[in-house]
Amino acid sequence: SMQSLLEENFTDKIIHTYRDDPDLQNFIDFAQQKFRCCGLSSEGYIDWSKNEYFNCSSPSVEHCGVPFSCCINATDLSSRLVNIMCGYGVQNLSVAEASKRVWTSGCIEIVRSWAERNLYTIAGIALGVALSQLFVIYLAKTLEGQIDL
């Protein structure tokens, strides 16, 4: 299926380069917070063990952890400060224990089901953009025909 193809081809690459590419890191953090997910594949938060910083054998302080964007309560509501250490050590916990601190489901499945629920909206926006582009092309061709050389 499309989902398993995405999981196989992108999970390792995206998880591996998370800290190396700031744009990708910001995108992953945004997606994990927006969709309340952690990791990409059906393994969920365990995907982060494939990252050199979050791997349990890493000497980093983040070993056996996940990014703060996986945390259920990363932001303190009173101070508006983000606890970037809230995901530390989560990979050592059972799924039941981890689910009290972080989102445990992978993002691909959650984004897929979101897209399914919003299919008509997404299709409508895509059609609107395509039609407006065609209209602009029509106007450009009309203008081109009116230009005398």
Short mmCIF file of the C-alpha atoms (twelve columns), coordinates in Angstrom:
data_MODEL
# 
_entry.id   MODEL 
# 
loop_
_atom_site.group_PDB 
_atom_site.id 
_atom_site.type_symbol 
_atom_site.label_atom_id 
_atom_site.label_alt_id 
_atom_site.label_comp_id 
_atom_site.label_asym_id 
_atom_site.label_seq_id 
_atom_site.Cartn_x 
_atom_site.Cartn_y 
_atom_site.Cartn_z 
_atom_site.pdbx_PDB_model_num 
ATOM 1   C CA . SER A 1   0.000   0.000  0.000   1 
ATOM 2   C CA . MET A 2   0.967   3.652  -0.327  1 
ATOM 3   C CA . GLN A 3   1.350   3.971  3.442   1 
ATOM 4   C CA . SER A 4   3.820   1.086  3.770   1 
ATOM 5   C CA . LEU A 5   5.755   2.417  0.749   1 
ATOM 6   C CA . LEU A 6   6.046   5.831  2.444   1 
ATOM 7   C CA . GLU A 7   7.052   4.222  5.733   1 
ATOM 8   C CA . GLU A 8   9.763   2.092  4.098   1 
ATOM 9   C CA . ASN A 9   11.256  4.831  1.917   1 
ATOM 10  C CA . PHE A 10  11.045  7.949  4.058   1 
ATOM 11  C CA . THR A 11  11.126  7.004  7.730   1 
ATOM 12  C CA . ASP A 12  14.838  6.184  7.916   1 
ATOM 13  C CA . LYS A 13  15.936  9.164  5.785   1 
ATOM 14  C CA . ILE A 14  13.801  11.706 7.631   1 
ATOM 15  C CA . ILE A 15  14.587  10.380 11.105  1 
ATOM 16  C CA . HIS A 16  18.344  10.184 10.312  1 
ATOM 17  C CA . THR A 17  18.586  13.798 9.065   1 
ATOM 18  C CA . TYR A 18  16.305  15.355 11.718  1 
ATOM 19  C CA . ARG A 19  19.075  17.274 13.539  1 
ATOM 20  C CA . ASP A 20  21.159  17.931 10.392  1 
ATOM 21  C CA . ASP A 21  18.551  19.904 8.429   1 
ATOM 22  C CA . PRO A 22  16.917  22.782 10.393  1 
ATOM 23  C CA . ASP A 23  14.091  23.173 7.851   1 
ATOM 24  C CA . LEU A 24  13.227  19.476 8.052   1 
ATOM 25  C CA . GLN A 25  13.486  19.615 11.852  1 
ATOM 26  C CA . ASN A 26  11.042  22.543 12.021  1 
ATOM 27  C CA . PHE A 27  8.649   20.766 9.628   1 
ATOM 28  C CA . ILE A 28  8.737   17.509 11.627  1 
ATOM 29  C CA . ASP A 29  8.261   19.417 14.904  1 
ATOM 30  C CA . PHE A 30  5.300   21.307 13.410  1 
ATOM 31  C CA . ALA A 31  3.715   18.102 12.052  1 
ATOM 32  C CA . GLN A 32  4.183   16.178 15.311  1 
ATOM 33  C CA . GLN A 33  2.607   18.987 17.330  1 
ATOM 34  C CA . LYS A 34  -0.219  19.680 14.847  1 
ATOM 35  C CA . PHE A 35  -1.204  16.036 14.287  1 
ATOM 36  C CA . ARG A 36  -0.362  14.823 17.811  1 
ATOM 37  C CA . CYS A 37  1.949   12.080 16.618  1 
ATOM 38  C CA . CYS A 38  5.534   10.948 17.158  1 
ATOM 39  C CA . GLY A 39  7.794   9.348  14.571  1 
ATOM 40  C CA . LEU A 40  6.554   8.383  11.136  1 
ATOM 41  C CA . SER A 41  5.889   4.663  10.776  1 
ATOM 42  C CA . SER A 42  3.458   2.377  12.565  1 
ATOM 43  C CA . GLU A 43  6.184   1.921  15.213  1 
ATOM 44  C CA . GLY A 44  5.497   5.510  16.289  1 
ATOM 45  C CA . TYR A 45  7.842   7.022  18.862  1 
ATOM 46  C CA . ILE A 46  10.224  4.031  18.619  1 
ATOM 47  C CA . ASP A 47  11.239  5.369  15.155  1 
ATOM 48  C CA . TRP A 48  13.427  7.884  16.983  1 
ATOM 49  C CA . SER A 49  15.805  5.066  17.995  1 
ATOM 50  C CA . LYS A 50  17.048  5.283  14.370  1 
ATOM 51  C CA . ASN A 51  18.377  8.809  14.994  1 
ATOM 52  C CA . GLU A 52  21.997  9.060  16.180  1 
ATOM 53  C CA . TYR A 53  21.101  11.502 18.976  1 
ATOM 54  C CA . PHE A 54  18.004  9.697  20.282  1 
ATOM 55  C CA . ASN A 55  19.411  6.166  19.906  1 
ATOM 56  C CA . CYS A 56  19.822  4.440  23.281  1 
ATOM 57  C CA . SER A 57  23.528  3.773  22.605  1 
ATOM 58  C CA . SER A 58  24.214  7.481  22.001  1 
ATOM 59  C CA . PRO A 59  26.407  9.396  24.484  1 
ATOM 60  C CA . SER A 60  24.086  12.402 23.977  1 
ATOM 61  C CA . VAL A 61  21.882  13.611 26.842  1 
ATOM 62  C CA . GLU A 62  18.964  12.908 24.497  1 
ATOM 63  C CA . HIS A 63  19.708  9.149  24.319  1 
ATOM 64  C CA . CYS A 64  16.590  6.961  24.487  1 
ATOM 65  C CA . GLY A 65  14.469  10.082 24.060  1 
ATOM 66  C CA . VAL A 66  12.236  11.726 21.472  1 
ATOM 67  C CA . PRO A 67  11.964  15.360 20.294  1 
ATOM 68  C CA . PHE A 68  10.005  17.765 22.499  1 
ATOM 69  C CA . SER A 69  7.396   18.047 19.726  1 
ATOM 70  C CA . CYS A 70  6.246   14.515 20.624  1 
ATOM 71  C CA . CYS A 71  5.317   15.590 24.162  1 
ATOM 72  C CA . ILE A 72  1.675   15.864 25.168  1 
ATOM 73  C CA . ASN A 73  2.369   18.776 27.525  1 
ATOM 74  C CA . ALA A 74  5.572   20.299 26.142  1 
ATOM 75  C CA . THR A 75  4.478   23.890 26.800  1 
ATOM 76  C CA . ASP A 76  3.823   25.158 30.308  1 
ATOM 77  C CA . LEU A 77  0.567   27.096 29.960  1 
ATOM 78  C CA . SER A 78  1.295   29.596 32.731  1 
ATOM 79  C CA . SER A 79  4.810   30.576 31.614  1 
ATOM 80  C CA . ARG A 80  4.465   29.689 27.899  1 
ATOM 81  C CA . LEU A 81  7.927   28.079 28.074  1 
ATOM 82  C CA . VAL A 82  8.626   24.874 26.154  1 
ATOM 83  C CA . ASN A 83  10.205  22.028 28.113  1 
ATOM 84  C CA . ILE A 84  12.615  20.688 25.482  1 
ATOM 85  C CA . MET A 85  13.642  17.846 27.826  1 
ATOM 86  C CA . CYS A 86  10.128  16.395 28.226  1 
ATOM 87  C CA . GLY A 87  10.857  13.515 25.820  1 
ATOM 88  C CA . TYR A 88  14.103  12.362 27.433  1 
ATOM 89  C CA . GLY A 89  14.224  8.644  28.300  1 
ATOM 90  C CA . VAL A 90  10.808  7.858  26.803  1 
ATOM 91  C CA . GLN A 91  12.086  4.930  24.699  1 
ATOM 92  C CA . ASN A 92  12.944  3.078  27.925  1 
ATOM 93  C CA . LEU A 93  9.292   3.150  29.005  1 
ATOM 94  C CA . SER A 94  6.481   0.750  28.137  1 
ATOM 95  C CA . VAL A 95  3.931   2.008  25.598  1 
ATOM 96  C CA . ALA A 96  1.418   2.504  28.430  1 
ATOM 97  C CA . GLU A 97  3.880   4.628  30.428  1 
ATOM 98  C CA . ALA A 98  5.175   6.502  27.370  1 
ATOM 99  C CA . SER A 99  1.614   7.369  26.283  1 
ATOM 100 C CA . LYS A 100 1.215   9.436  29.456  1 
ATOM 101 C CA . ARG A 101 4.091   11.700 28.337  1 
ATOM 102 C CA . VAL A 102 4.248   11.605 24.517  1 
ATOM 103 C CA . TRP A 103 2.086   10.869 21.495  1 
ATOM 104 C CA . THR A 104 2.868   7.259  20.562  1 
ATOM 105 C CA . SER A 105 1.314   6.907  17.077  1 
ATOM 106 C CA . GLY A 106 3.294   7.482  13.882  1 
ATOM 107 C CA . CYS A 107 2.487   10.535 11.764  1 
ATOM 108 C CA . ILE A 108 2.020   8.856  8.364   1 
ATOM 109 C CA . GLU A 109 -1.128  6.994  9.459   1 
ATOM 110 C CA . ILE A 110 -2.554  10.040 11.242  1 
ATOM 111 C CA . VAL A 111 -1.897  12.388 8.299   1 
ATOM 112 C CA . ARG A 112 -3.371  9.786  5.905   1 
ATOM 113 C CA . SER A 113 -6.588  9.514  7.913   1 
ATOM 114 C CA . TRP A 114 -6.747  13.337 8.216   1 
ATOM 115 C CA . ALA A 115 -6.387  13.646 4.423   1 
ATOM 116 C CA . GLU A 116 -9.139  11.040 3.944   1 
ATOM 117 C CA . ARG A 117 -11.503 12.972 6.214   1 
ATOM 118 C CA . ASN A 118 -10.722 16.239 4.408   1 
ATOM 119 C CA . LEU A 119 -10.526 14.847 0.876   1 
ATOM 120 C CA . TYR A 120 -13.258 17.059 -0.607  1 
ATOM 121 C CA . THR A 121 -11.741 20.213 0.884   1 
ATOM 122 C CA . ILE A 122 -8.266  19.305 -0.387  1 
ATOM 123 C CA . ALA A 123 -9.652  18.445 -3.850  1 
ATOM 124 C CA . GLY A 124 -11.653 21.699 -3.946  1 
ATOM 125 C CA . ILE A 125 -8.605  23.791 -3.103  1 
ATOM 126 C CA . ALA A 126 -6.477  21.936 -5.682  1 
ATOM 127 C CA . LEU A 127 -9.175  22.432 -8.338  1 
ATOM 128 C CA . GLY A 128 -9.484  26.125 -7.451  1 
ATOM 129 C CA . VAL A 129 -5.730  26.634 -7.773  1 
ATOM 130 C CA . ALA A 130 -5.618  24.720 -11.081 1 
ATOM 131 C CA . LEU A 131 -8.535  26.695 -12.557 1 
ATOM 132 C CA . SER A 132 -7.042  30.023 -11.487 1 
ATOM 133 C CA . GLN A 133 -3.738  29.033 -13.139 1 
ATOM 134 C CA . LEU A 134 -5.566  28.128 -16.357 1 
ATOM 135 C CA . PHE A 135 -7.402  31.461 -16.264 1 
ATOM 136 C CA . VAL A 136 -4.100  33.341 -15.876 1 
ATOM 137 C CA . ILE A 137 -2.660  31.407 -18.841 1 
ATOM 138 C CA . TYR A 138 -5.751  32.332 -20.891 1 
ATOM 139 C CA . LEU A 139 -5.337  36.014 -19.959 1 
ATOM 140 C CA . ALA A 140 -1.620  35.920 -20.839 1 
ATOM 141 C CA . LYS A 141 -2.366  34.369 -24.243 1 
ATOM 142 C CA . THR A 142 -5.086  36.962 -24.881 1 
ATOM 143 C CA . LEU A 143 -2.667  39.759 -24.001 1 
ATOM 144 C CA . GLU A 144 0.027   38.205 -26.191 1 
ATOM 145 C CA . GLY A 145 -2.383  38.239 -29.140 1 
ATOM 146 C CA . GLN A 146 -3.079  41.958 -28.637 1 
ATOM 147 C CA . ILE A 147 0.579   43.016 -28.731 1 
ATOM 148 C CA . ASP A 148 1.692   44.509 -32.049 1 
ATOM 149 C CA . LEU A 149 5.345   44.105 -32.935 1 
# 
